[in-house]
Structure formats: structure tokens, C-alpha cells
Short mmCIF file of C-alpha atoms in Angstrom, two decimals:
data_model
loop_
_atom_site.label_atom_id
_atom_site.label_comp_id
_atom_site.label_asym_id
_atom_site.label_seq_id
_atom_site.Cartn_x
_atom_site.Cartn_y
_atom_site.Cartn_z
CA UNK R 1 5.54 4.74 0.96
CA UNK R 2 6.03 5.85 4.20
CA UNK R 3 9.89 8.12 5.03
CA UNK R 4 11.92 9.31 7.50
CA UNK R 5 12.80 13.03 8.04
CA UNK R 6 16.22 12.47 10.20
CA UNK R 7 16.70 16.48 12.21
CA UNK R 8 20.05 16.01 13.82
CA UNK R 9 21.27 18.27 16.38
CA UNK R 10 24.86 17.04 16.22
CA UNK R 11 26.24 14.81 13.03
CA UNK R 12 25.78 13.95 9.52
CA UNK R 13 27.89 15.94 6.44
CA UNK R 14 29.41 19.20 7.34
CA UNK R 15 27.69 22.43 7.23
CA UNK R 16 27.08 24.24 4.93
CA UNK R 17 25.96 27.77 6.28
CA UNK R 18 27.47 29.99 8.92
CA UNK R 19 24.35 29.80 10.28
CA UNK R 20 24.64 30.75 14.82
CA UNK R 21 22.57 28.19 17.13
CA UNK R 22 18.53 29.63 16.87
CA UNK R 23 18.66 30.70 20.56
CA UNK R 24 21.31 33.18 19.00
CA UNK R 25 18.62 34.64 16.70
CA UNK R 26 16.40 37.62 16.63
CA UNK R 27 13.02 36.68 18.02
CA UNK R 28 11.08 36.60 14.65
CA UNK R 29 13.43 34.75 12.87
CA UNK R 30 12.77 31.86 15.26
CA UNK R 31 9.35 32.84 14.52
CA UNK R 32 9.85 32.79 11.18
CA UNK R 33 11.63 29.06 11.16
CA UNK R 34 8.92 27.22 13.63
CA UNK R 35 5.84 28.46 11.43
CA UNK R 36 7.55 27.37 7.98
CA UNK R 37 7.90 24.11 9.99
CA UNK R 38 4.09 24.52 10.85
CA UNK R 39 3.28 25.35 7.12
CA UNK R 40 5.20 23.48 5.66
CA UNK R 41 3.45 20.34 7.88
CA UNK R 42 -0.25 21.63 7.55
CA UNK R 43 0.84 21.61 3.82
CA UNK R 44 1.85 17.65 4.11
CA UNK R 45 -1.26 17.42 5.60
CA UNK R 46 -3.27 19.07 2.68
CA UNK R 47 -1.13 16.95 -0.05
CA UNK R 48 -2.20 13.93 2.14
CA UNK R 49 1.83 13.23 2.66
CA UNK R 50 1.84 14.01 6.45
CA UNK R 51 2.24 11.22 8.10
CA UNK R 52 3.95 12.44 11.94
CA UNK R 53 5.97 15.63 13.23
CA UNK R 54 8.35 15.33 16.09
CA UNK R 55 10.61 17.27 18.44
CA UNK R 56 13.35 15.54 20.99
CA UNK R 57 15.03 17.24 24.04
CA UNK R 58 19.02 17.04 23.30
CA UNK R 59 19.08 15.39 26.65
CA UNK R 60 18.56 11.55 26.64
CA UNK R 61 20.11 8.69 28.73
CA UNK R 62 21.38 5.28 28.05
CA UNK R 63 19.15 2.43 29.64
CA UNK R 64 19.69 -1.06 29.20
CA UNK R 65 18.74 -4.55 31.30
CA UNK R 66 20.78 -5.62 33.29
CA UNK R 67 19.36 -9.32 34.92
CA UNK R 68 15.89 -10.49 36.49
CA UNK R 69 14.51 -9.03 39.74
CA UNK R 70 17.98 -5.92 39.08
CA UNK R 71 17.01 -2.19 38.57
CA UNK R 72 17.65 -1.37 34.56
CA UNK R 73 20.91 0.20 34.13
CA UNK R 74 21.69 3.71 33.45
CA UNK R 75 24.49 5.59 31.61
CA UNK R 76 24.17 9.42 29.89
CA UNK R 77 23.99 11.41 28.91
CA UNK R 78 26.17 12.12 26.59
CA UNK R 79 27.07 15.49 26.14
CA UNK R 80 29.59 15.32 23.49
CA UNK R 81 27.56 12.02 21.58
CA UNK R 82 28.50 12.87 17.64
CA UNK R 83 24.87 12.46 16.53
CA UNK R 84 22.00 13.87 17.86
CA UNK R 85 18.92 13.42 17.02
CA UNK R 86 16.81 16.65 17.62
CA UNK R 87 13.52 15.21 15.62
CA UNK R 88 11.58 14.01 12.65
CA UNK R 89 9.28 14.46 10.48
CA UNK R 90 7.36 10.55 8.49
CA UNK R 91 5.83 11.37 4.87
CA UNK R 92 3.69 9.24 3.44
CA UNK R 93 4.57 9.48 -0.79
CA UNK R 94 4.70 7.77 -3.63
CA UNK R 95 8.51 8.05 -4.42
CA UNK R 96 11.83 8.54 -3.73
CA UNK R 97 12.10 11.10 -5.77
CA UNK R 98 9.36 12.54 -3.90
CA UNK R 99 10.92 11.88 -0.44
CA UNK R 100 13.95 13.82 -1.92
CA UNK R 101 12.19 16.78 -2.88
CA UNK R 102 10.29 17.46 0.60
CA UNK R 103 13.32 17.11 1.65
CA UNK R 104 14.99 19.88 -0.05
CA UNK R 105 12.02 21.67 0.58
CA UNK R 106 12.08 21.34 4.19
CA UNK R 107 16.14 22.06 4.59
CA UNK R 108 15.15 25.21 3.17
CA UNK R 109 13.75 26.80 6.57
CA UNK R 110 14.49 30.29 6.85
CA UNK R 111 16.90 31.21 9.22
CA UNK R 112 19.00 34.80 10.17
CA UNK R 113 18.39 36.73 8.41
CA UNK R 114 15.46 35.23 6.07
CA UNK R 115 17.96 33.22 4.68
CA UNK R 116 17.50 29.47 3.87
CA UNK R 117 19.24 27.75 6.71
CA UNK R 118 20.48 24.36 4.31
CA UNK R 119 20.36 21.97 7.16
CA UNK R 120 21.27 18.83 6.28
CA UNK R 121 18.17 15.96 6.96
CA UNK R 122 18.55 12.49 6.69
CA UNK R 123 16.09 10.39 4.38
CA UNK R 124 15.40 6.92 6.32
CA UNK R 125 12.55 4.44 3.78
CA UNK R 126 10.98 2.55 6.81
CA UNK R 127 10.36 -0.54 6.18
CA UNK R 128 7.21 -2.24 4.80
CA UNK R 129 4.55 -5.32 5.74
CA UNK R 130 5.73 -8.32 3.04
CA UNK R 131 3.61 -8.38 -0.26
CA UNK R 132 1.76 -11.15 -0.61
CA UNK R 133 2.19 -12.13 -4.33
CA UNK R 134 6.42 -12.93 -4.67
CA UNK R 135 6.48 -16.06 -6.85
CA UNK D 1 -32.22 -4.57 8.03
CA UNK D 2 -31.43 -7.18 5.58
CA UNK D 3 -27.91 -8.86 4.71
CA UNK D 4 -26.02 -7.24 3.42
CA UNK D 5 -23.89 -5.09 5.10
CA UNK D 6 -24.19 -1.61 4.27
CA UNK D 7 -20.33 -0.59 2.42
CA UNK D 8 -21.89 -2.78 -0.33
CA UNK D 9 -24.51 -0.44 -0.84
CA UNK D 10 -22.39 2.57 -0.89
CA UNK D 11 -21.42 3.06 -5.26
CA UNK D 12 -24.84 2.28 -6.24
CA UNK D 13 -26.08 4.97 -3.26
CA UNK D 14 -23.68 7.37 -4.89
CA UNK D 15 -24.33 6.62 -9.26
CA UNK D 16 -28.60 7.66 -7.56
CA UNK D 17 -27.01 10.73 -6.36
CA UNK D 18 -24.75 11.31 -9.72
CA UNK D 19 -28.04 10.38 -11.76
CA UNK D 20 -29.83 13.60 -10.24
CA UNK D 21 -27.89 16.01 -10.67
CA UNK D 22 -25.36 15.67 -8.10
CA UNK D 23 -21.41 16.01 -9.36
CA UNK D 24 -19.62 12.85 -7.87
CA UNK D 25 -17.09 14.96 -5.11
CA UNK D 26 -19.91 16.19 -3.55
CA UNK D 27 -22.06 12.73 -4.18
CA UNK D 28 -19.15 11.09 -2.80
CA UNK D 29 -19.54 12.72 0.59
CA UNK D 30 -22.70 13.01 1.27
CA UNK D 31 -23.04 9.18 1.09
CA UNK D 32 -19.33 8.77 2.98
CA UNK D 33 -21.34 11.04 5.84
CA UNK D 34 -24.42 9.38 5.47
CA UNK D 35 -22.23 5.79 5.83
CA UNK D 36 -20.81 7.30 9.37
CA UNK D 37 -24.32 8.45 10.69
CA UNK D 38 -25.40 4.92 9.36
CA UNK D 39 -22.33 3.34 11.00
CA UNK D 40 -23.30 4.67 14.02
CA UNK D 41 -26.29 4.83 14.67
CA UNK D 42 -27.48 2.32 17.67
CA UNK D 43 -29.20 -1.10 17.09
CA UNK D 44 -32.48 0.30 17.35
CA UNK D 45 -32.24 3.29 14.56
CA UNK D 46 -31.28 1.11 12.11
CA UNK D 47 -33.52 1.94 8.94
CA UNK D 48 -35.60 -1.35 7.87
CA UNK D 49 -34.32 0.15 4.13
CA UNK D 50 -30.29 1.36 4.29
CA UNK D 51 -30.38 1.05 -0.05
CA UNK D 52 -33.39 4.04 0.66
CA UNK D 53 -32.86 5.07 3.65
CA UNK D 54 -29.02 6.54 2.60
CA UNK D 55 -30.39 7.90 -0.44
CA UNK D 56 -32.57 10.24 1.40
CA UNK D 57 -29.88 11.24 3.71
CA UNK D 58 -27.25 11.20 1.87
CA UNK D 59 -28.98 13.70 -0.90
CA UNK D 60 -30.96 16.19 2.04
CA UNK D 61 -26.76 16.78 3.07
CA UNK D 62 -25.49 17.05 -1.31
CA UNK D 63 -28.41 19.37 -0.57
CA UNK D 64 -27.66 21.41 1.83
CA UNK D 65 -24.19 21.43 0.85
CA UNK D 66 -25.24 23.22 -2.65
CA UNK D 67 -27.36 24.80 -1.09
CA UNK D 68 -25.19 26.62 0.95
CA UNK D 69 -22.16 26.68 -1.42
CA UNK D 70 -24.93 28.48 -4.26
CA UNK D 71 -25.40 31.68 -1.59
CA UNK D 72 -22.34 31.52 -0.86
CA UNK D 73 -21.45 32.18 -5.03
CA UNK D 74 -25.17 33.85 -4.65
CA UNK D 75 -25.85 31.70 -7.29
CA UNK D 76 -28.90 29.31 -7.85
CA UNK D 77 -28.93 25.57 -6.78
CA UNK D 78 -28.39 23.85 -10.26
CA UNK D 79 -30.37 20.15 -9.18
CA UNK D 80 -34.37 19.43 -8.67
CA UNK D 81 -34.98 19.16 -4.67
CA UNK D 82 -37.22 16.54 -5.65
CA UNK D 83 -36.03 14.73 -8.58
CA UNK D 84 -37.55 11.49 -9.65
CA UNK D 85 -34.82 8.31 -9.04
CA UNK D 86 -32.85 7.68 -12.22
CA UNK D 87 -33.71 4.59 -14.07
CA UNK D 88 -30.52 3.57 -15.14
CA UNK D 89 -28.99 0.04 -13.84
CA UNK D 90 -27.00 0.83 -10.66
CA UNK D 91 -24.19 -1.69 -12.05
CA UNK D 92 -23.22 -0.34 -14.74
CA UNK D 93 -23.59 2.89 -12.12
CA UNK D 94 -20.96 0.43 -10.31
CA UNK D 95 -18.08 0.12 -13.01
CA UNK D 96 -18.07 3.15 -14.11
CA UNK D 97 -17.33 4.30 -10.27
CA UNK D 98 -14.84 1.68 -10.22
CA UNK D 99 -12.69 3.36 -14.09
CA UNK D 100 -12.75 6.89 -12.50
CA UNK D 101 -11.68 5.85 -9.21
CA UNK D 102 -9.15 3.99 -10.94
CA UNK D 103 -8.41 7.10 -13.54
CA UNK D 104 -4.48 6.94 -14.65
CA UNK D 105 -4.16 10.94 -13.43
CA UNK D 106 -4.52 10.16 -9.95
CA UNK D 107 -1.53 8.03 -8.44
CA UNK D 108 -2.06 4.88 -7.07
CA UNK D 109 -2.26 5.62 -3.63
CA UNK D 110 -4.81 8.25 -4.60
CA UNK D 111 -6.44 5.99 -6.82
CA UNK D 112 -6.60 3.13 -4.01
CA UNK D 113 -7.91 5.05 -1.09
CA UNK D 114 -10.66 6.55 -3.86
CA UNK D 115 -11.56 3.14 -4.71
CA UNK D 116 -11.92 1.60 -1.15
CA UNK D 117 -14.10 4.74 0.08
CA UNK D 118 -15.98 5.01 -3.80
CA UNK D 119 -16.40 1.75 -4.78
CA UNK D 120 -14.89 -0.66 -1.38
CA UNK D 121 -17.96 1.33 1.47
CA UNK D 122 -15.27 2.07 3.40
CA UNK D 123 -15.05 5.53 6.33
CA UNK D 124 -12.17 7.64 6.44
CA UNK D 125 -11.14 5.78 9.23
CA UNK D 126 -11.04 2.35 8.19
CA UNK D 127 -8.87 2.80 5.50
CA UNK D 128 -6.51 5.87 7.29
CA UNK D 129 -5.60 3.13 9.40
CA UNK D 130 -4.95 0.38 7.06
CA UNK D 131 -2.52 2.87 5.57
CA UNK D 132 -1.35 3.37 9.17
CA UNK D 133 -1.84 7.27 8.91
CA UNK D 134 -3.77 9.34 10.50
CA UNK D 135 -7.18 9.70 8.92
CA UNK D 136 -7.09 14.48 7.91
CA UNK D 137 -3.82 12.92 5.60
CA UNK D 138 -6.15 10.75 3.78
CA UNK D 139 -9.34 13.42 3.96
CA UNK D 140 -7.31 15.33 1.59
CA UNK D 141 -5.19 12.83 -0.27
CA UNK D 142 -9.41 11.73 -1.01
CA UNK D 143 -10.21 15.18 -1.34
CA UNK D 144 -7.84 16.05 -3.54
CA UNK D 145 -7.38 13.11 -5.77
CA UNK D 146 -11.34 14.24 -6.50
CA UNK D 147 -10.27 17.43 -7.73
CA UNK D 148 -8.00 15.62 -9.48
CA UNK D 149 -10.64 14.42 -12.03
CA UNK D 150 -13.31 17.11 -11.07
CA UNK D 151 -13.55 18.19 -14.89
CA UNK D 152 -13.29 13.94 -15.97
CA UNK D 153 -17.06 12.92 -17.35
CA UNK D 154 -19.21 10.29 -15.35
CA UNK D 155 -19.99 8.30 -18.74
CA UNK D 156 -16.73 8.39 -20.40
CA UNK D 157 -15.52 4.63 -19.84
CA UNK D 158 -11.55 4.44 -18.31
CA UNK D 159 -8.44 1.49 -18.43
CA UNK D 160 -9.66 -1.19 -16.60
CA UNK D 161 -5.99 -1.87 -16.77
CA UNK D 162 -5.21 0.92 -14.37
CA UNK D 163 -8.76 -0.36 -12.43
CA UNK D 164 -7.37 -4.28 -11.71
CA UNK D 165 -3.54 -2.44 -11.19
CA UNK D 166 -5.28 -0.65 -7.86
CA UNK D 167 -7.28 -3.57 -6.72
CA UNK D 168 -3.75 -5.64 -7.70
CA UNK D 169 -2.70 -2.62 -5.05
CA UNK D 170 -5.32 -3.13 -2.37
CA UNK D 171 -4.44 -7.10 -2.16
CA UNK D 172 -0.87 -7.04 -2.13
CA UNK D 173 0.29 -4.29 -0.14
CA UNK D 174 -0.84 -7.00 3.61
CA UNK D 175 -1.54 -3.63 6.45
CA UNK D 176 -3.19 -4.12 8.67
CA UNK D 177 -6.16 -2.58 10.47
CA UNK D 178 -9.81 -3.64 11.06
CA UNK D 179 -10.46 -4.19 7.43
CA UNK D 180 -9.58 -7.21 5.74
CA UNK D 181 -7.49 -5.86 3.00
CA UNK D 182 -6.42 -8.59 1.03
CA UNK D 183 -10.76 -10.10 1.86
CA UNK D 184 -11.54 -6.56 0.63
CA UNK D 185 -9.23 -6.75 -2.70
CA UNK D 186 -11.51 -10.42 -3.41
CA UNK D 187 -14.53 -8.58 -3.03
CA UNK D 188 -14.35 -5.90 -5.69
CA UNK D 189 -12.65 -8.22 -7.49
CA UNK D 190 -15.57 -10.65 -7.82
CA UNK D 191 -17.76 -7.83 -8.27
CA UNK D 192 -15.87 -6.82 -10.96
CA UNK D 193 -15.30 -9.99 -12.17
CA UNK D 194 -19.26 -10.06 -12.36
CA UNK D 195 -19.68 -6.47 -14.50
CA UNK D 196 -17.57 -6.80 -17.32
CA UNK D 197 -16.21 -9.27 -19.26
CA UNK D 198 -12.46 -8.52 -19.07
CA UNK D 199 -10.40 -11.61 -19.21
CA UNK D 200 -7.73 -10.38 -17.08
CA UNK D 201 -10.21 -8.89 -14.41
CA UNK D 202 -11.30 -12.75 -13.96
CA UNK D 203 -7.15 -13.46 -14.17
CA UNK D 204 -6.86 -11.55 -11.44
CA UNK D 205 -9.70 -12.19 -9.18
CA UNK D 206 -8.35 -16.17 -9.82
CA UNK D 207 -4.89 -14.97 -9.44
CA UNK D 208 -5.73 -13.05 -4.80
CA UNK D 209 -7.94 -16.01 -4.43
CA UNK D 210 -4.61 -18.72 -5.02
CA UNK D 211 -2.84 -16.60 -2.97
CA UNK D 212 -5.68 -16.20 -0.31
CA UNK D 213 -6.14 -19.35 -0.34
CA UNK D 214 -2.30 -20.40 1.30
CA UNK D 215 -2.92 -18.03 4.10
CA UNK D 216 -2.34 -19.89 7.20
CA UNK D 217 0.32 -21.61 5.67
CA UNK D 218 2.07 -18.67 5.06
CA UNK D 219 2.91 -17.08 8.41
CA UNK D 220 4.31 -19.51 11.38
CA UNK D 221 4.35 -18.10 14.77
CA UNK D 222 5.23 -14.53 15.35
CA UNK D 223 4.40 -13.61 12.47
CA UNK D 224 7.19 -15.28 10.91
CA UNK D 225 7.75 -15.45 6.82
CA UNK D 226 7.53 -19.32 6.04
CA UNK D 227 8.68 -19.21 2.43
CA UNK D 228 6.09 -21.41 0.03
CA UNK D 229 8.22 -24.46 0.10
CA UNK D 230 8.21 -25.13 3.82
CA UNK D 231 4.21 -24.38 4.38
CA UNK D 232 1.74 -27.42 4.78
CA UNK D 233 -0.61 -27.58 2.28
CA UNK D 234 -2.65 -29.42 4.30
CA UNK D 235 -4.15 -26.39 5.93
CA UNK D 236 -4.09 -24.78 2.27
CA UNK D 237 -7.45 -23.44 1.61
CA UNK D 238 -8.30 -26.82 -0.96
CA UNK D 239 -12.21 -24.43 -2.27
CA UNK D 240 -11.47 -21.56 -2.23
CA UNK D 241 -8.15 -22.87 -4.81
CA UNK D 242 -10.75 -24.60 -7.53
CA UNK D 243 -12.86 -22.14 -7.57
CA UNK D 244 -9.71 -20.22 -8.35
CA UNK D 245 -8.80 -22.58 -10.91
CA UNK D 246 -11.50 -23.17 -12.10
CA UNK D 247 -12.41 -18.83 -12.65
CA UNK D 248 -9.06 -19.65 -14.07
CA UNK D 249 -10.21 -21.78 -16.92
CA UNK D 250 -13.09 -20.17 -17.96
CA UNK D 251 -10.70 -17.41 -18.54
CA UNK D 252 -8.37 -19.20 -20.26
CA UNK D 253 -11.25 -19.96 -22.36
CA UNK D 254 -10.87 -16.83 -23.79
CA UNK D 255 -7.82 -16.75 -25.66
CA UNK D 256 -7.15 -13.45 -24.96
CA UNK D 257 -3.65 -14.49 -22.11
CA UNK D 258 -2.64 -11.05 -20.37
CA UNK D 259 -0.40 -10.79 -17.06
CA UNK D 260 -2.98 -11.68 -14.31
CA UNK D 261 -4.05 -15.08 -15.96
CA UNK D 262 -0.71 -15.85 -16.65
CA UNK D 263 0.49 -14.97 -12.82
CA UNK D 264 -2.41 -16.80 -12.15
CA UNK D 265 -1.64 -20.20 -13.62
CA UNK D 266 1.00 -19.81 -12.21
CA UNK D 267 0.30 -20.00 -8.85
CA UNK D 268 -2.52 -22.63 -9.96
CA UNK D 269 0.86 -24.81 -10.63
CA UNK D 270 1.83 -23.96 -7.38
CA UNK D 271 -1.84 -25.56 -5.28
CA UNK D 272 -1.68 -28.08 -8.02
CA UNK D 273 1.58 -29.97 -6.57
CA UNK D 274 0.20 -31.93 -3.21
CA UNK D 275 4.35 -31.28 -2.11
CA UNK D 276 6.75 -29.05 -2.41
CA UNK D 277 8.85 -31.83 -5.10
CA UNK D 278 5.59 -32.83 -7.07
CA UNK D 279 6.02 -29.30 -8.49
CA UNK D 280 5.45 -28.89 -12.37
CA UNK D 281 8.41 -26.51 -12.71
CA UNK D 282 9.00 -26.57 -15.91
CA UNK D 283 5.57 -25.80 -17.10
CA UNK D 284 5.23 -23.22 -14.21
CA UNK D 285 8.91 -21.96 -16.66
CA UNK D 286 6.30 -21.76 -19.23
CA UNK D 287 4.33 -19.54 -18.29
CA UNK D 288 7.35 -17.45 -16.79
CA UNK D 289 8.02 -17.19 -20.58
CA UNK D 290 4.47 -16.09 -21.24
CA UNK D 291 4.66 -13.49 -18.35
CA UNK D 292 8.32 -12.20 -19.85
CA UNK D 293 6.94 -12.49 -23.03
CA UNK D 294 3.34 -9.51 -21.56
CA UNK D 295 5.01 -7.21 -18.92
CA UNK D 296 9.01 -7.59 -19.40
CA UNK D 297 9.28 -6.98 -16.55
CA UNK D 298 12.48 -7.52 -14.44
CA UNK D 299 11.71 -8.88 -11.55
CA UNK D 300 9.44 -11.54 -13.74
CA UNK D 301 12.73 -12.56 -14.97
CA UNK D 302 14.47 -12.89 -11.44
CA UNK D 303 11.32 -15.13 -10.22
CA UNK D 304 12.00 -17.34 -13.92
CA UNK D 305 15.53 -18.23 -12.73
CA UNK D 306 13.96 -19.58 -9.25
CA UNK D 307 11.76 -21.63 -11.06
CA UNK D 308 14.82 -22.19 -14.33
CA UNK D 309 17.49 -23.27 -11.18
CA UNK D 310 14.03 -25.72 -9.66
CA UNK D 311 13.82 -27.10 -13.57
CA UNK D 312 16.85 -27.55 -14.65
CA UNK D 313 19.68 -27.34 -11.56
CA UNK D 314 21.08 -24.23 -10.10
CA UNK D 315 23.60 -23.88 -12.45
CA UNK D 316 20.46 -23.56 -14.93
CA UNK D 317 18.86 -20.93 -12.12
CA UNK D 318 22.46 -19.38 -12.24
CA UNK D 319 23.00 -18.68 -15.17
CA UNK D 320 19.28 -17.20 -15.77
CA UNK D 321 20.52 -14.47 -13.77
CA UNK D 322 23.55 -13.63 -14.71
CA UNK D 323 21.79 -11.15 -17.33
CA UNK D 324 20.12 -9.19 -14.67
CA UNK D 325 19.84 -6.28 -13.09
CA UNK D 326 21.74 -7.45 -9.52
CA UNK D 327 20.53 -4.26 -7.82
CA UNK D 328 16.85 -5.68 -7.78
CA UNK D 329 15.02 -6.04 -4.85
CA UNK D 330 14.87 -9.43 -3.57
CA UNK D 331 18.03 -10.57 -6.40
CA UNK D 332 20.19 -11.39 -3.45
CA UNK D 333 18.48 -13.77 -1.63
CA UNK D 334 17.64 -15.36 -4.97
CA UNK D 335 21.32 -15.19 -5.75
CA UNK D 336 21.71 -16.63 -2.19
CA UNK D 337 19.49 -19.41 -3.18
CA UNK D 338 20.53 -20.87 -5.64
CA UNK D 339 24.15 -21.08 -4.39
CA UNK D 340 23.10 -22.59 -1.79
CA UNK D 341 21.75 -25.43 -4.00
CA UNK D 342 24.41 -25.41 -5.97
CA UNK D 343 27.18 -26.97 -2.58
CA UNK D 344 28.37 -23.35 -1.98
CA UNK D 345 27.58 -22.92 0.90
CA UNK D 346 29.62 -20.04 2.70
CA UNK D 347 29.20 -18.21 -0.24
CA UNK D 348 25.07 -18.16 -0.11
CA UNK D 349 25.06 -17.73 3.30
CA UNK D 350 26.91 -14.72 2.42
CA UNK D 351 24.51 -13.36 0.20
CA UNK D 352 21.72 -14.11 3.05
CA UNK D 353 23.71 -11.85 4.91
CA UNK D 354 23.46 -9.00 2.36
CA UNK D 355 20.14 -10.05 0.96
CA UNK D 356 19.27 -9.42 4.89
CA UNK D 357 20.86 -6.24 5.28
CA UNK D 358 18.77 -5.10 2.22
CA UNK D 359 15.13 -6.75 2.62
CA UNK D 360 12.73 -3.99 2.12
CA UNK D 361 10.23 -5.50 4.59
CA UNK D 362 11.35 -6.90 8.54
CA UNK D 363 9.09 -10.43 8.01
CA UNK D 364 10.89 -11.37 5.07
CA UNK D 365 14.63 -9.29 7.27
CA UNK D 366 14.32 -11.82 9.45
CA UNK D 367 13.57 -15.27 7.68
CA UNK D 368 16.90 -14.67 5.66
CA UNK D 369 19.04 -13.90 9.16
CA UNK D 370 17.53 -16.81 10.23
CA UNK D 371 18.62 -18.46 6.28
CA UNK D 372 22.21 -17.25 6.42
CA UNK D 373 22.77 -18.35 9.81
CA UNK D 374 20.93 -22.12 8.77
CA UNK D 375 23.36 -22.21 5.91
CA UNK D 376 26.46 -21.02 8.51
CA UNK D 377 25.38 -24.25 10.69
CA UNK D 378 25.17 -26.13 7.50
CA UNK D 379 28.30 -25.31 6.31
CA UNK D 380 30.27 -25.17 9.91
CA UNK D 381 28.00 -29.78 10.06
CA UNK D 382 29.10 -31.05 6.88
#
């Protein structure tokens, strides 16, 4: 079963630690954080549970169709949207419990002073293929 | 090159390497490497005797890595470099591989991956593509699975139930890729039936054939899900149905009923009806009672409620639904169907919409959304 572990720049429950933004950490703390993420992904690959990992820039623009022969309409970027996705990891695991366990580990990535940042991650199950046998 | 696809030779070749003294994990790796090399070879380079070729290439690869390993550890190589061929029939080895790859110590997805590679002879890339994960992840999943069962002897008989479960999973998880997993599951089940006396293996093969026979009618334009009652039955594969029914009959005659035989019996009753309205629902309910006795599964109970709704009317179906956990997948869809039959159109539409929101796959979600729209339209115009 595949799950999305979604990282948010903003949005979700209130933060439980008062970490400053990452650009205010020591360079070593930033390195340690990034290394933790890389090691986590490597370990998932070794477990046969890794599918994908991507990060997004904070900026984005909304786009929509505006009728035949006309260019699409764009709107934004919105600096103050409530919810802002920062990136994701896709995992392929045996159960929901395993997905939650891994999200918990990812959330323990170190921040200032090497302390876990306790970041909120959103876990979302993928839709699957329909089963053949249903009756 | 003879007519046998290379991958069908894989389990027998692994067996030969193990008989010659290789451990299963290394033998399986070596055969996979030889297989990939053979598949990448151009038509001119293809060997005339593919099995002998696979054996010799895989054995050389095994020796190379075993030598490297023993040098690294400063040990003597434990196997002879040029052994005679084992005299054990390949069929026995293949059956042992089924058991080993579906060992109960393995998680379902690991057992599926290992079975497809070692018994099915698929490449890591094909399996990774089929299950939509990176090739490196699939390779690791298989290596880990082999480490997990490293202590299990090749000769130790395994558990038939887990083998059948693995093949059922391969068949039922209709993932995509260049390999038709449903057809592959059928091939592996067919081979298993030829190797084993287990009536449940035959039951599973019958179940697969009876469902596979409906494949062309199961989806409409754009991958749209077509429910059983609306399928164009003239598109069902009647030869495959006949084969499934024959296999099921001989399995049932052995008088050791199990869940796959019971499920196949239900599929056979559906296959037997020339129109949905001719379905023998009373008999289907009886088979669900058997299935419930065998498994106690809440999903069986849910499907039974559908059958009761058809056999004895929607009120009876709703009564059968009453003591089932409403958080079960597809519970709300079943409730919607029964309420619609009972004439409560507004309620049914709401239930269909709710079922769509909680569907676990897009095809079912779209189908349920369409059902909600259809019933709402019916409610407005009636």
C-alpha cells in the first residue's frame, strides 16, 4: 500500500516546538537535518519501502482554462495562503500502522541543537487499482 | 530457441544450482543475472538450448561471486567447481520454490515479489514496474526477503495456504506494467495444480479462470467499471469458464472444501446465468453460508448480504446487513444498493455519494459517483 508523507511549510496543527525557520539555524544543524532526511530515504530503499521523495519551492501560481483560443488565466502567487506544501515522500508499506511509524521517525529529524523538530507530517493513503474479485 | 519462454525455465535452473551446492539466495541472484543477460541478447546470440545455457551462465556467475566472497573471507570455496547435474526431477524443485518464496515469515508484498522473480522468472524491473516502485526498492525488497528466509532449508515443506494467498494477491491486485499479472498468476496457479494434490490449489485456479473470463466485459470506455449485473455476458470467455467449471468440479469431488473452492463455486453460479436476472441467488446464498463457516470473514458477510438482498428481497438484505461493522470497505456501497432496491431513493443517493468519498480506488469512486447521480436523477423524475 502506498502512502504520501506530506510536508507543509504552513498549515496543519499548531507546532509543538518553537523552532526558528531553517535559514536561522547553524550551517551544521542544516547539514545534520538534510543528512537525516537522506539517511531516512536510504534506509527506506534498503527496506524495499521507498518510492519517491521530492521537495517544492514555496512559490506557486494558480492556473485555469479560460475558453477556446484564449491563454490560460493565472492567479497568485499567494504569499499568505494558509496551507503550503513543502514536499513529500511516497512509501510503499504493509500497513497504515507502518506508514504512521515511519512518519513519526521522519518527524524526529534534528533541528536547532540537534533536537528533534517534532514537525507535523500529513499521511495520506493512495487510491489503488480496483480488485478483480469483489463478489 | 524452443517455444518455452525463458522465464518458465527459471525455477528449474535455480533448483539445479541449489542441488549443486549453491545457497538459495545466491543461486537465485545468479539465475536472475543470467536471465537478464539472455533477454538482452540479440536474436542471433540466443542459445539453441536455453535451459543448458541458463544453467551454465548462472553457475559461472555463482562461482565468480562465491569465489570473490570466499577470498574476501579467506575461506575455501565450499562447492565443487564442476559438479554433475542433479538427478532430482525439476518439478519437485519448483514446488519447493513455491513454498520457500511464500514462507510465512515473509510479509505479503515480499512474498509476492520473491515468488514473481524466483518462480515466475520475471525480472526485477518488470516486477518493479508492475507494482509502481523504483527498481532499486524492488531489488532490496527481494534481497531482504531472501535474507529473512536464509535459515530455511530448501527441503522443508511449507504451508500451502500461504502459497495460495500469494498467488491470489498477484491475481487480485490488478496493477499495470508490461507484464499481465492476472495471466501470470493463472500460469503459476496452473503449474502449482500440476505439481500438487491440494484441492484448494485447483479451487484457486478455477476462481481465477472464472473471473478472468469476464475481464473484457468488466470495464467500459475509459476504464469505466461495469458491475456484474450490467456486463455484456456475450463477451465472457466461455471456453475459460468451461475450463474453470471442470477444474472446480474435480476439486469439489475430492470432498475437502476450502475457501477458494467456495468462492469459485459462487463465481461459477454467476458464470452459469445467461442473464443477470437468471442468477440462482438462493444457491449463491448457500455458498456464502459455507464460505462464512470456513472463514468467518466480515467481507464475506457483507457480500452475503448482497446475495440475500437478491434472493429474498431488499428488506432481508438490509436485515443481513444489520450486524455488520459499518466501517468495512464497501459497506456503504452495499447499503446504498439495498436501499435503492427498497425504494428509498433519496437515502440511497446520499449513501452512494458517501461511498464514493471513501472508495479506495478511482474506478470504484467514479462508478459510485455516477450511481449517486443516477439515483438522484431517478428520485427527481419518479
